[in-house]
XYZ file of C-alpha atoms in Angstrom:
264
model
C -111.265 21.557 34.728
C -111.149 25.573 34.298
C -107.597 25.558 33.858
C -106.661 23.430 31.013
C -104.020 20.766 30.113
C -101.461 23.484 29.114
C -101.198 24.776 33.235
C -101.129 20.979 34.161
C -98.113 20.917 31.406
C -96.428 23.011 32.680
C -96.948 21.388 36.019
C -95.592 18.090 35.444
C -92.291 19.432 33.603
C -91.392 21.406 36.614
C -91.625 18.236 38.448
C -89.999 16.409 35.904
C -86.850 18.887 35.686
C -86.292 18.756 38.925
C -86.371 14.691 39.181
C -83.772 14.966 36.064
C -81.433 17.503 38.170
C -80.760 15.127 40.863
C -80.448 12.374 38.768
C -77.608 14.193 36.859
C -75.989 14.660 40.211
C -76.174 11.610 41.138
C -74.304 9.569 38.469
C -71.058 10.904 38.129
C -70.781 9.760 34.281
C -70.239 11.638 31.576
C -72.766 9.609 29.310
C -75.423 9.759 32.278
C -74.803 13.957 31.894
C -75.103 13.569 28.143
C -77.923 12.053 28.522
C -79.946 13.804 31.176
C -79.174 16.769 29.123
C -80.570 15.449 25.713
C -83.424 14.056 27.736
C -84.568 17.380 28.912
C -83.931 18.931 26.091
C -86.817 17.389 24.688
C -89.157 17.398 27.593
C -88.952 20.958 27.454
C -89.254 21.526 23.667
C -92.650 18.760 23.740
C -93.913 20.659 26.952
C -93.558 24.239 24.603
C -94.732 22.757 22.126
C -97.889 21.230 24.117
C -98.200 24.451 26.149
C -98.625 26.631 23.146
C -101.361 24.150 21.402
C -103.338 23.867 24.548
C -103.322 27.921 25.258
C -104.651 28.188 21.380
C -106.951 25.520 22.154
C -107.871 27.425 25.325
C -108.331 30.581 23.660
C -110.462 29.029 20.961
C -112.739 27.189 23.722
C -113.081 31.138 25.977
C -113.760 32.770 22.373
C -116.494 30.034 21.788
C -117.885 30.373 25.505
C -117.997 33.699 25.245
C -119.741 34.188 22.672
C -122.541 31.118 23.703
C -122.581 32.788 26.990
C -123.458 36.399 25.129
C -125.932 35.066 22.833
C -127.803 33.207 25.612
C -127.822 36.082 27.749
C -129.536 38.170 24.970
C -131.637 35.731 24.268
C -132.692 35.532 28.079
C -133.145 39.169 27.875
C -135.173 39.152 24.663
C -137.609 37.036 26.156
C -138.046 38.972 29.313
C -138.693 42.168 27.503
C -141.437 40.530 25.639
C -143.091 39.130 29.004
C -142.814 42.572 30.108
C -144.370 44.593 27.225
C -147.356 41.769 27.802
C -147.993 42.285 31.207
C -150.815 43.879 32.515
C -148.664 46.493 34.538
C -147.307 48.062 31.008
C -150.724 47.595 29.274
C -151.159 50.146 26.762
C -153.655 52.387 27.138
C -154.653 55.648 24.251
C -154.958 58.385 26.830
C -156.685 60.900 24.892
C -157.950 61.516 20.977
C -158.556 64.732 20.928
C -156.223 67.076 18.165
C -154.835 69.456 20.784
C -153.309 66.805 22.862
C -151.782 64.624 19.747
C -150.339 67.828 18.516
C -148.654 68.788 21.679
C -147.503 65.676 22.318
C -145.473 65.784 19.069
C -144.077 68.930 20.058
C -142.938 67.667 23.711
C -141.166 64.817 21.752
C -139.594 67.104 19.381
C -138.334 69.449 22.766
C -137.013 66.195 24.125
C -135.143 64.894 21.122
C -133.360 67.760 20.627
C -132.490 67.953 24.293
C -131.010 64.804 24.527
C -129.312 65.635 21.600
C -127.651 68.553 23.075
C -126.465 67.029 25.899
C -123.138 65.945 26.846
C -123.403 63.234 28.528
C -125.379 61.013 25.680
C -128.176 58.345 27.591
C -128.344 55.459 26.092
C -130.647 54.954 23.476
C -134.622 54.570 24.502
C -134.604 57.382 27.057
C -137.210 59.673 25.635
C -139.219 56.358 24.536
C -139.369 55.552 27.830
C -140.139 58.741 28.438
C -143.027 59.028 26.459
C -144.479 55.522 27.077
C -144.098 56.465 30.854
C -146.117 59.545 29.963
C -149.086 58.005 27.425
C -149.795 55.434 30.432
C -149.944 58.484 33.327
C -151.776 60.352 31.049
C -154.782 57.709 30.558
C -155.972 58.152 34.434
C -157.009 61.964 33.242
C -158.854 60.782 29.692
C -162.109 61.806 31.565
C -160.551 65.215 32.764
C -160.238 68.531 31.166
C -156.748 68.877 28.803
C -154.354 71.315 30.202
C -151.563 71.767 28.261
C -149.254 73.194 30.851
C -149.960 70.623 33.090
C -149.195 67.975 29.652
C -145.666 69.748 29.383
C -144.778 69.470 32.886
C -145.667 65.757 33.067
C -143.414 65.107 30.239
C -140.663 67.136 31.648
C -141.300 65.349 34.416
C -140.965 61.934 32.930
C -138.190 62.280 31.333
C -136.509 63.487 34.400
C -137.149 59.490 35.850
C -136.040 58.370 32.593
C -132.742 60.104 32.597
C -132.328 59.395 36.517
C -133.283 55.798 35.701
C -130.593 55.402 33.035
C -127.698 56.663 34.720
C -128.219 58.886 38.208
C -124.601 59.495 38.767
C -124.988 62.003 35.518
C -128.374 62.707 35.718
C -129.325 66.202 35.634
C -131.079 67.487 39.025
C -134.840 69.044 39.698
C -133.421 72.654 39.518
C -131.382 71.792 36.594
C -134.641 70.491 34.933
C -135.967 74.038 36.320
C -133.235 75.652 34.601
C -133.708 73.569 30.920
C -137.680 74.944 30.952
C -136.398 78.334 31.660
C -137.981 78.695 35.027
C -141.237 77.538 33.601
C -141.813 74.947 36.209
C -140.117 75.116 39.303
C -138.146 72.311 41.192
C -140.530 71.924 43.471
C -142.942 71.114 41.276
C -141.096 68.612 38.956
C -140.239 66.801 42.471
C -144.023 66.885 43.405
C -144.849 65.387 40.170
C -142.530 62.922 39.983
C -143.559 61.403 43.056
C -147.069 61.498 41.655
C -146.239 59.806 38.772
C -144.561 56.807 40.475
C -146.970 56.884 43.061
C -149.778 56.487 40.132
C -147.539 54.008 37.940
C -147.083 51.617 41.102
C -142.978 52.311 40.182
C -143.394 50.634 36.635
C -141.781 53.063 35.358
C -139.068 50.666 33.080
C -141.344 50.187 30.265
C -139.879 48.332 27.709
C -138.919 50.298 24.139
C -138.705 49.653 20.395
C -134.970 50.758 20.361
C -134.111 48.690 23.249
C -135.463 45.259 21.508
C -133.761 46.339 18.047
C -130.943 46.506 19.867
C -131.088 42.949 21.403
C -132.501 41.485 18.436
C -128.993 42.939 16.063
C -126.876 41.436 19.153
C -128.095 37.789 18.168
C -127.357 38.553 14.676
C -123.676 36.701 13.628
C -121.053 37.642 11.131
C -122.022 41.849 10.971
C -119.273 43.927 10.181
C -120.562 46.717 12.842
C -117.832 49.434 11.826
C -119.602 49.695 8.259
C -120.775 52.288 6.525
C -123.575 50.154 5.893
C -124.740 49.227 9.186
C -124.283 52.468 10.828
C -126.664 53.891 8.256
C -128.773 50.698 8.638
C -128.727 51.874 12.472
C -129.521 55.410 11.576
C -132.498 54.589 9.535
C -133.810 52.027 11.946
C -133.639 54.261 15.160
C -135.213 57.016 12.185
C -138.572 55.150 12.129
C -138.416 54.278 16.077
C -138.937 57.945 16.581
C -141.032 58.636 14.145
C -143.308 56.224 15.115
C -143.413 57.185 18.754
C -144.868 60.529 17.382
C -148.286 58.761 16.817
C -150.060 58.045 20.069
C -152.496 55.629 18.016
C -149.661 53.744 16.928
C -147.777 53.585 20.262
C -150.742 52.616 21.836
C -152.036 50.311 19.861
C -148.967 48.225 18.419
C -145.987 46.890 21.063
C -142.318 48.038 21.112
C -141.191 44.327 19.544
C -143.908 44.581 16.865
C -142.604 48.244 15.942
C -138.819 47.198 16.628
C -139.056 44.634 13.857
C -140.879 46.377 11.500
């Protein structure tokens, strides 16, 4: 059924030359050789003919499948993310409301935007999100604890170390590496001791699902989008814009989920 009637085409003419090639041998007549010839003459142009209609029609049929297959898949992902974000294990929690933490923690996300930004190696988009999110939710087991601000900074650093090793390893920058972008502020002994606190605390939830990540999904279902335009790529611009603005406020991150953010 996979391979279509233009294969099974081609099939049957191969048999059907052949059958024609020793009937032209056998009849030693020059009107049985006429006609043999004439004959497959026009098997061969109705088989071309055939072949090329049914590999359009085949093309036509992959193009369609494909693109069902991609939109269901997106869709299956869409709704995973939001069973995710609902789930108690990525419950969002405000970890702290007093002024010196919320102005750090807009400083830390400035540090990490404009690392990522001088990278290389680009991650994909949602890495200092997850970052963050990873970060707000570690944070809320020490609301009852004195702020340390140094302590703040290397939890971030910290979590966006996972985030980068959870979005591609292979290129993933190393603990002394991490050492090295903080200027020997934090050593790699203690980002590796914090990381494992950090899962450890998190229960390895540490995929949290992000704004960017469902805006992304959600412009994938989205048909007939010319996604080479000047238009859309500053629709994107402005779109992943507000993401990070938004992530900036810790009232809104915690309060509001990453689909309710994504598509407003």
């Amino acid at each position: 059924a996979g391979w279509g009637n233009g294969y099974i085409d081609v099939y049957i003419s191969s048999i059907g030359s052949t059958h024609l090639r020793l009937e032209s041998r056998w009849f030693s007549s020059c009107t049985s050789d006429w006609t043999t010839s004439v004959s497959r003459r026009r098997r061969r142009h109705r088989v071309s003919s055939g072949e090329g209609a049914s590999r359009c029609r085949m093309r036509k049929m992959d193009r369609v499948s494909s693109e069902s297959f991609q939109s269901e898949y997106v869709s299956d992902a869409l709704a995973a993310m939001l069973d995710k974000e609902r789930s108690t294990q990525y419950l969002r929690i405000m970890p702290r409301l007093d002024s010196e933490y919320a102005c750090d923690r807009r400083r830390v996300i400035d540090w990490c935007y404009s690392l990522i930004e001088r990278r290389r190696c680009k991650p994909s988009i949602g890495t200092v999100e997850s970052a963050i999110l990873n970060a707000d939710r570690y944070m809320a087991n020490f609301s009852r604890q004195t702020y340390v601000a140094a302590h703040y900074q290397l939890i971030v650093v910290t979590c966006l170390f996972i985030a980068l090793k959870a979005d591609s390893p292979k290129s993933a920058p190393s603990s002394q590496d991490m050492s090295d972008i903080c200027l020997g502020e934090y050593s790699a002994e203690e980002i590796s001791s914090e990381e494992l606190c950090i899962i450890q605390t998190l229960s390895w939830y540490i995929f949290p699902v992000t704004g960017s990540h469902v805006a992304q999904h959600v412009l994938a279902l989205v048909d007939c989008v010319d996604t080479v335009s000047e238009d859309y790529m500053a629709f994107l611009e402005g779109l992943h814009s507000q993401i990070e603005c938004s992530i900036r406020d810790v009232g809104l991150t915690t309060s509001r989920r990453p689909s309710s953010i994504a598509l407003a």
